[in-house]
Coordinates of C-alpha atoms in Angstrom, one line a residue:
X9 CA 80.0 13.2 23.8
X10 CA 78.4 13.2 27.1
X11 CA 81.4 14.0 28.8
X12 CA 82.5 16.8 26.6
X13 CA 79.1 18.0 27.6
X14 CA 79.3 17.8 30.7
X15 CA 83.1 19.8 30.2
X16 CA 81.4 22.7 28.6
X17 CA 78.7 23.1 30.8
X18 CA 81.7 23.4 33.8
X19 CA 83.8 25.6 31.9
X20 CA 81.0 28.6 31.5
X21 CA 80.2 27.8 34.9
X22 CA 83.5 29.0 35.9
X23 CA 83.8 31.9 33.6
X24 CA 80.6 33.3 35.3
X25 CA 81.9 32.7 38.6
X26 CA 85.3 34.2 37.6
X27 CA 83.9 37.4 36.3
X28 CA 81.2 37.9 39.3
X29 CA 84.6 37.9 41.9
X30 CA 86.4 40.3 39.4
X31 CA 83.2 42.7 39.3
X32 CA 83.2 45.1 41.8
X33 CA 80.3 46.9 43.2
X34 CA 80.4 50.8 43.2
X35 CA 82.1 51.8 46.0
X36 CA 80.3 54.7 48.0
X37 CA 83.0 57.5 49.3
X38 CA 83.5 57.7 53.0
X39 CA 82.5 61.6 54.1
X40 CA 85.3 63.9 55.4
X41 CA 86.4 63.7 58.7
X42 CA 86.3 67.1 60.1
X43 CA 89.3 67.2 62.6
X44 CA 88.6 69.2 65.7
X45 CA 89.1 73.3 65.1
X46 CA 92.2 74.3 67.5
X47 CA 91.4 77.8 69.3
X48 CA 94.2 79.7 70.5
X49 CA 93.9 80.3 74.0
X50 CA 95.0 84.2 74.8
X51 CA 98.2 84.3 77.2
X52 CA 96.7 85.9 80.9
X53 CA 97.1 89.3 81.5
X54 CA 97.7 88.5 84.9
X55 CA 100.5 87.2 86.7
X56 CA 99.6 83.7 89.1
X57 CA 102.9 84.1 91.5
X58 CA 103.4 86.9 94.1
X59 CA 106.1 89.7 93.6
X60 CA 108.7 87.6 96.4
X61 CA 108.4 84.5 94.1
X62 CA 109.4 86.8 91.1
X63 CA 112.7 88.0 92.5
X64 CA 116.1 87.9 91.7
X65 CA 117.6 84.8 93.6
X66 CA 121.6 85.3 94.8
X67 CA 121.8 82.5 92.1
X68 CA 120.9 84.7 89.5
X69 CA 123.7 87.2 89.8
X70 CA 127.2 86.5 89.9
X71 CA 128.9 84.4 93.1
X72 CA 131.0 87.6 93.6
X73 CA 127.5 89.2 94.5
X74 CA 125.9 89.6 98.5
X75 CA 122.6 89.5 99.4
X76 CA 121.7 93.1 101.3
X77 CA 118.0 93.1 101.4
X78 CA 115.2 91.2 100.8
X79 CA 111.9 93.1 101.7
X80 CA 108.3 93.8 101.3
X81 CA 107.2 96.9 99.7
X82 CA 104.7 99.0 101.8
X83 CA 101.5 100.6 100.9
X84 CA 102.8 103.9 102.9
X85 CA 105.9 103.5 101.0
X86 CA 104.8 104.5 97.5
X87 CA 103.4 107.2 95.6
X88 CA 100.1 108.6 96.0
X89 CA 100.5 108.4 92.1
X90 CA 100.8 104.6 91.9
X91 CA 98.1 104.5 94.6
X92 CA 95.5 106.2 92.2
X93 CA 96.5 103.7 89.6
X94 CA 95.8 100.6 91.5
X95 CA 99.4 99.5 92.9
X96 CA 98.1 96.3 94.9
X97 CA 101.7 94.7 96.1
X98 CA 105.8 95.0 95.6
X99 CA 108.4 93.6 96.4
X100 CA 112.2 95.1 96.5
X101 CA 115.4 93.1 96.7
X102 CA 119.4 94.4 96.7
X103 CA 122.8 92.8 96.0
X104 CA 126.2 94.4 96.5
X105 CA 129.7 93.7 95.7
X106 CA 132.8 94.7 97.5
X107 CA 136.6 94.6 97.1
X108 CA 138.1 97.4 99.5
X109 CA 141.6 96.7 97.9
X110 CA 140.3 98.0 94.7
X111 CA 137.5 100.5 96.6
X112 CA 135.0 98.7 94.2
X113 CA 131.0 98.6 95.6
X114 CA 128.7 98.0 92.8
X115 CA 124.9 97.2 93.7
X116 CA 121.8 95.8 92.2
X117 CA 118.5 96.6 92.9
X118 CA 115.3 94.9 92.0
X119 CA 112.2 96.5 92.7
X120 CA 108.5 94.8 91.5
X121 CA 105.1 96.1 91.8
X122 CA 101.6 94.7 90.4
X123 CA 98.8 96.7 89.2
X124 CA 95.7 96.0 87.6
X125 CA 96.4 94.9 84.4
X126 CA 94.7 97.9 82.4
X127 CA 96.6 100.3 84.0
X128 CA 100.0 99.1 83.5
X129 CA 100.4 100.7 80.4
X130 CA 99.8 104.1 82.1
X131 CA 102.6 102.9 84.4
X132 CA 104.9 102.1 81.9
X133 CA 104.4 105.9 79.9
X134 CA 104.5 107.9 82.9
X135 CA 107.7 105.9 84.9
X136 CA 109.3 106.6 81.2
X137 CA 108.6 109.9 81.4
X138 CA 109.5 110.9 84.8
X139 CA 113.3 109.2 84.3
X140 CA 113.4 111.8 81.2
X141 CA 112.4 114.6 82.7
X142 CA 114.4 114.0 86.0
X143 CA 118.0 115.3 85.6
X144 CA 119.5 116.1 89.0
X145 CA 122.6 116.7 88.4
X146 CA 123.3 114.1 86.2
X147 CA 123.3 113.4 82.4
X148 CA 120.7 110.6 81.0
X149 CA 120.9 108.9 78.0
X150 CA 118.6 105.8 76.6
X151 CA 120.5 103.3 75.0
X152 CA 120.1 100.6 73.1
X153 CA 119.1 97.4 75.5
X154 CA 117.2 94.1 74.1
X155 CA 113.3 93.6 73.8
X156 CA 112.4 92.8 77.6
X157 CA 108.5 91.6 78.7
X158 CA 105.9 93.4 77.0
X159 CA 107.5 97.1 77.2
X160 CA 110.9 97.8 78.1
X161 CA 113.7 100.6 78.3
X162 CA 116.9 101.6 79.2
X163 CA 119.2 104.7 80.7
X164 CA 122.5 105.1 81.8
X165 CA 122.9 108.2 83.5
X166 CA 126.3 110.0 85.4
X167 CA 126.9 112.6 87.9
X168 CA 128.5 115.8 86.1
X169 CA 130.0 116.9 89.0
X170 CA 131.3 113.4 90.1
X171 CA 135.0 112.9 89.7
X172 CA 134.6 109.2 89.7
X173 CA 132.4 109.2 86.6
X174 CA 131.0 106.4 88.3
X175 CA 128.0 105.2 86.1
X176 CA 123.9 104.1 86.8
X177 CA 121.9 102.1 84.6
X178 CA 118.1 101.7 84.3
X179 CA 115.9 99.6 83.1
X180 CA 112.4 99.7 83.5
X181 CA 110.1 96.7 82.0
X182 CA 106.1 95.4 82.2
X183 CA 104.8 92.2 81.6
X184 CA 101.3 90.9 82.2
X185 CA 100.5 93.4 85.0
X186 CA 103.8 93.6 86.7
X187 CA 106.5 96.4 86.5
X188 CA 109.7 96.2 87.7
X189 CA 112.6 98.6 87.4
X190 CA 116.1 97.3 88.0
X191 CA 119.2 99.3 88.5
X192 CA 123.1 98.5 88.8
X193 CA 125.4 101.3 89.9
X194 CA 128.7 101.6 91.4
X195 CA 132.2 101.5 90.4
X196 CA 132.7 98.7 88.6
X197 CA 129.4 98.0 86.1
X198 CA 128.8 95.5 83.5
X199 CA 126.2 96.1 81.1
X200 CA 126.2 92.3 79.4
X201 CA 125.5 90.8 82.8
X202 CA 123.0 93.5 83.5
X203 CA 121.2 92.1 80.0
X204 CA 121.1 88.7 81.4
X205 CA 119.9 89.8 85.1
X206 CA 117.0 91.6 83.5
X207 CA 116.1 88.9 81.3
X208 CA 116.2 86.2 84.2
X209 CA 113.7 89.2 86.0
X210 CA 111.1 88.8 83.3
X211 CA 111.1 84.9 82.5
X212 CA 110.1 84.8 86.2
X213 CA 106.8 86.8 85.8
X214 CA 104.3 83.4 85.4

């Protein structure tokens, strides 16, 4: 009898035990973490390289391609318009091709110039405008060219009174606050490796 007592005593021992672990206090929620707010940092409007570091490499035209000149633009050398908007520095570079046998000479030219960055657009609009209105002779036409830099456009003009028909294309382009304006002419032109000149022109503005 004593034993069983003892027994019974044990067994609601246990069950107390047992349903003090199954219990569980309230459980007080853990505030939000806030995760740190991400702010977009605006692209410069200012390019960090100078114009020689921007040009067209021989690399970057086809091996068939010479180097003819690699120069420095001068302040004397441009426009008392681009002066009054701030030209600062430029850069000019020109590749040629030759095959007498065939009497084919095609060129290349790469000219860069920096301004301050609020007045490039001013650049852009007037440069437009002035290839427009300038006919000399020739006929102009824009045509369709892909998105290059921040503004672009292009032209391909001829001589009317050239036999040759021999054909000029133009395209001008800004990015950050640099405008460039590269041409290919001659004899023998090619205006899908033209594309991928000018777009190796503009990835180089950093």
């Amino acid at each position: 009898m004593k034993l069983r007592f003892i027994a019974l005593i044990f067994v609601m021992q246990l069950a107390i035990c047992s349903a003090g672990c199954l219990s569980q206090a309230p459980v007080t929620p853990s505030p939000p973490i806030s995760m740190p707010t991400t702010i977009p940092v605006p692209e410069s409007t200012i390019a960090t390289i100078p114009p020689g570091t921007m040009a067209l490499q021989l690399t970057d035209v086809p091996g068939d391609y010479l180097l003819k000149e690699r120069d420095v633009i001068a302040y004397s050398e441009v426009s008392q318009l681009a002066r009054n908007l701030g030209w600062q520095q430029g850069y000019q570079v020109t590749f040629y091709r030759m095959n007498r046998e065939k009497d084919d000479i095609t060129g290349i030219r790469q000219s860069i110039s920096v301004y301050p960055p609020e007045n490039i657009g001013k650049v852009y609009d007037l440069e437009t405008e002035g290839i427009l209105s300038s006919r000399n002779g020739t006929t102009r036409h824009a045509i369709p060219f892909p998105r290059i830099g921040d503004q672009s456009i292009a032209f391909r003009e001829t001589r009317i009174a050239n036999p040759m028909d021999i054909a000029v294309y133009t395209v001008i382009f800004s990015r950050k606050n640099v405008f460039e304006t590269i041409t290919m002419g001659g004899t023998t032109t090619d205006y899908e490796m033209l594309k991928e000149v000018v777009r190796k022109a503009a990835d180089k503005i950093l």
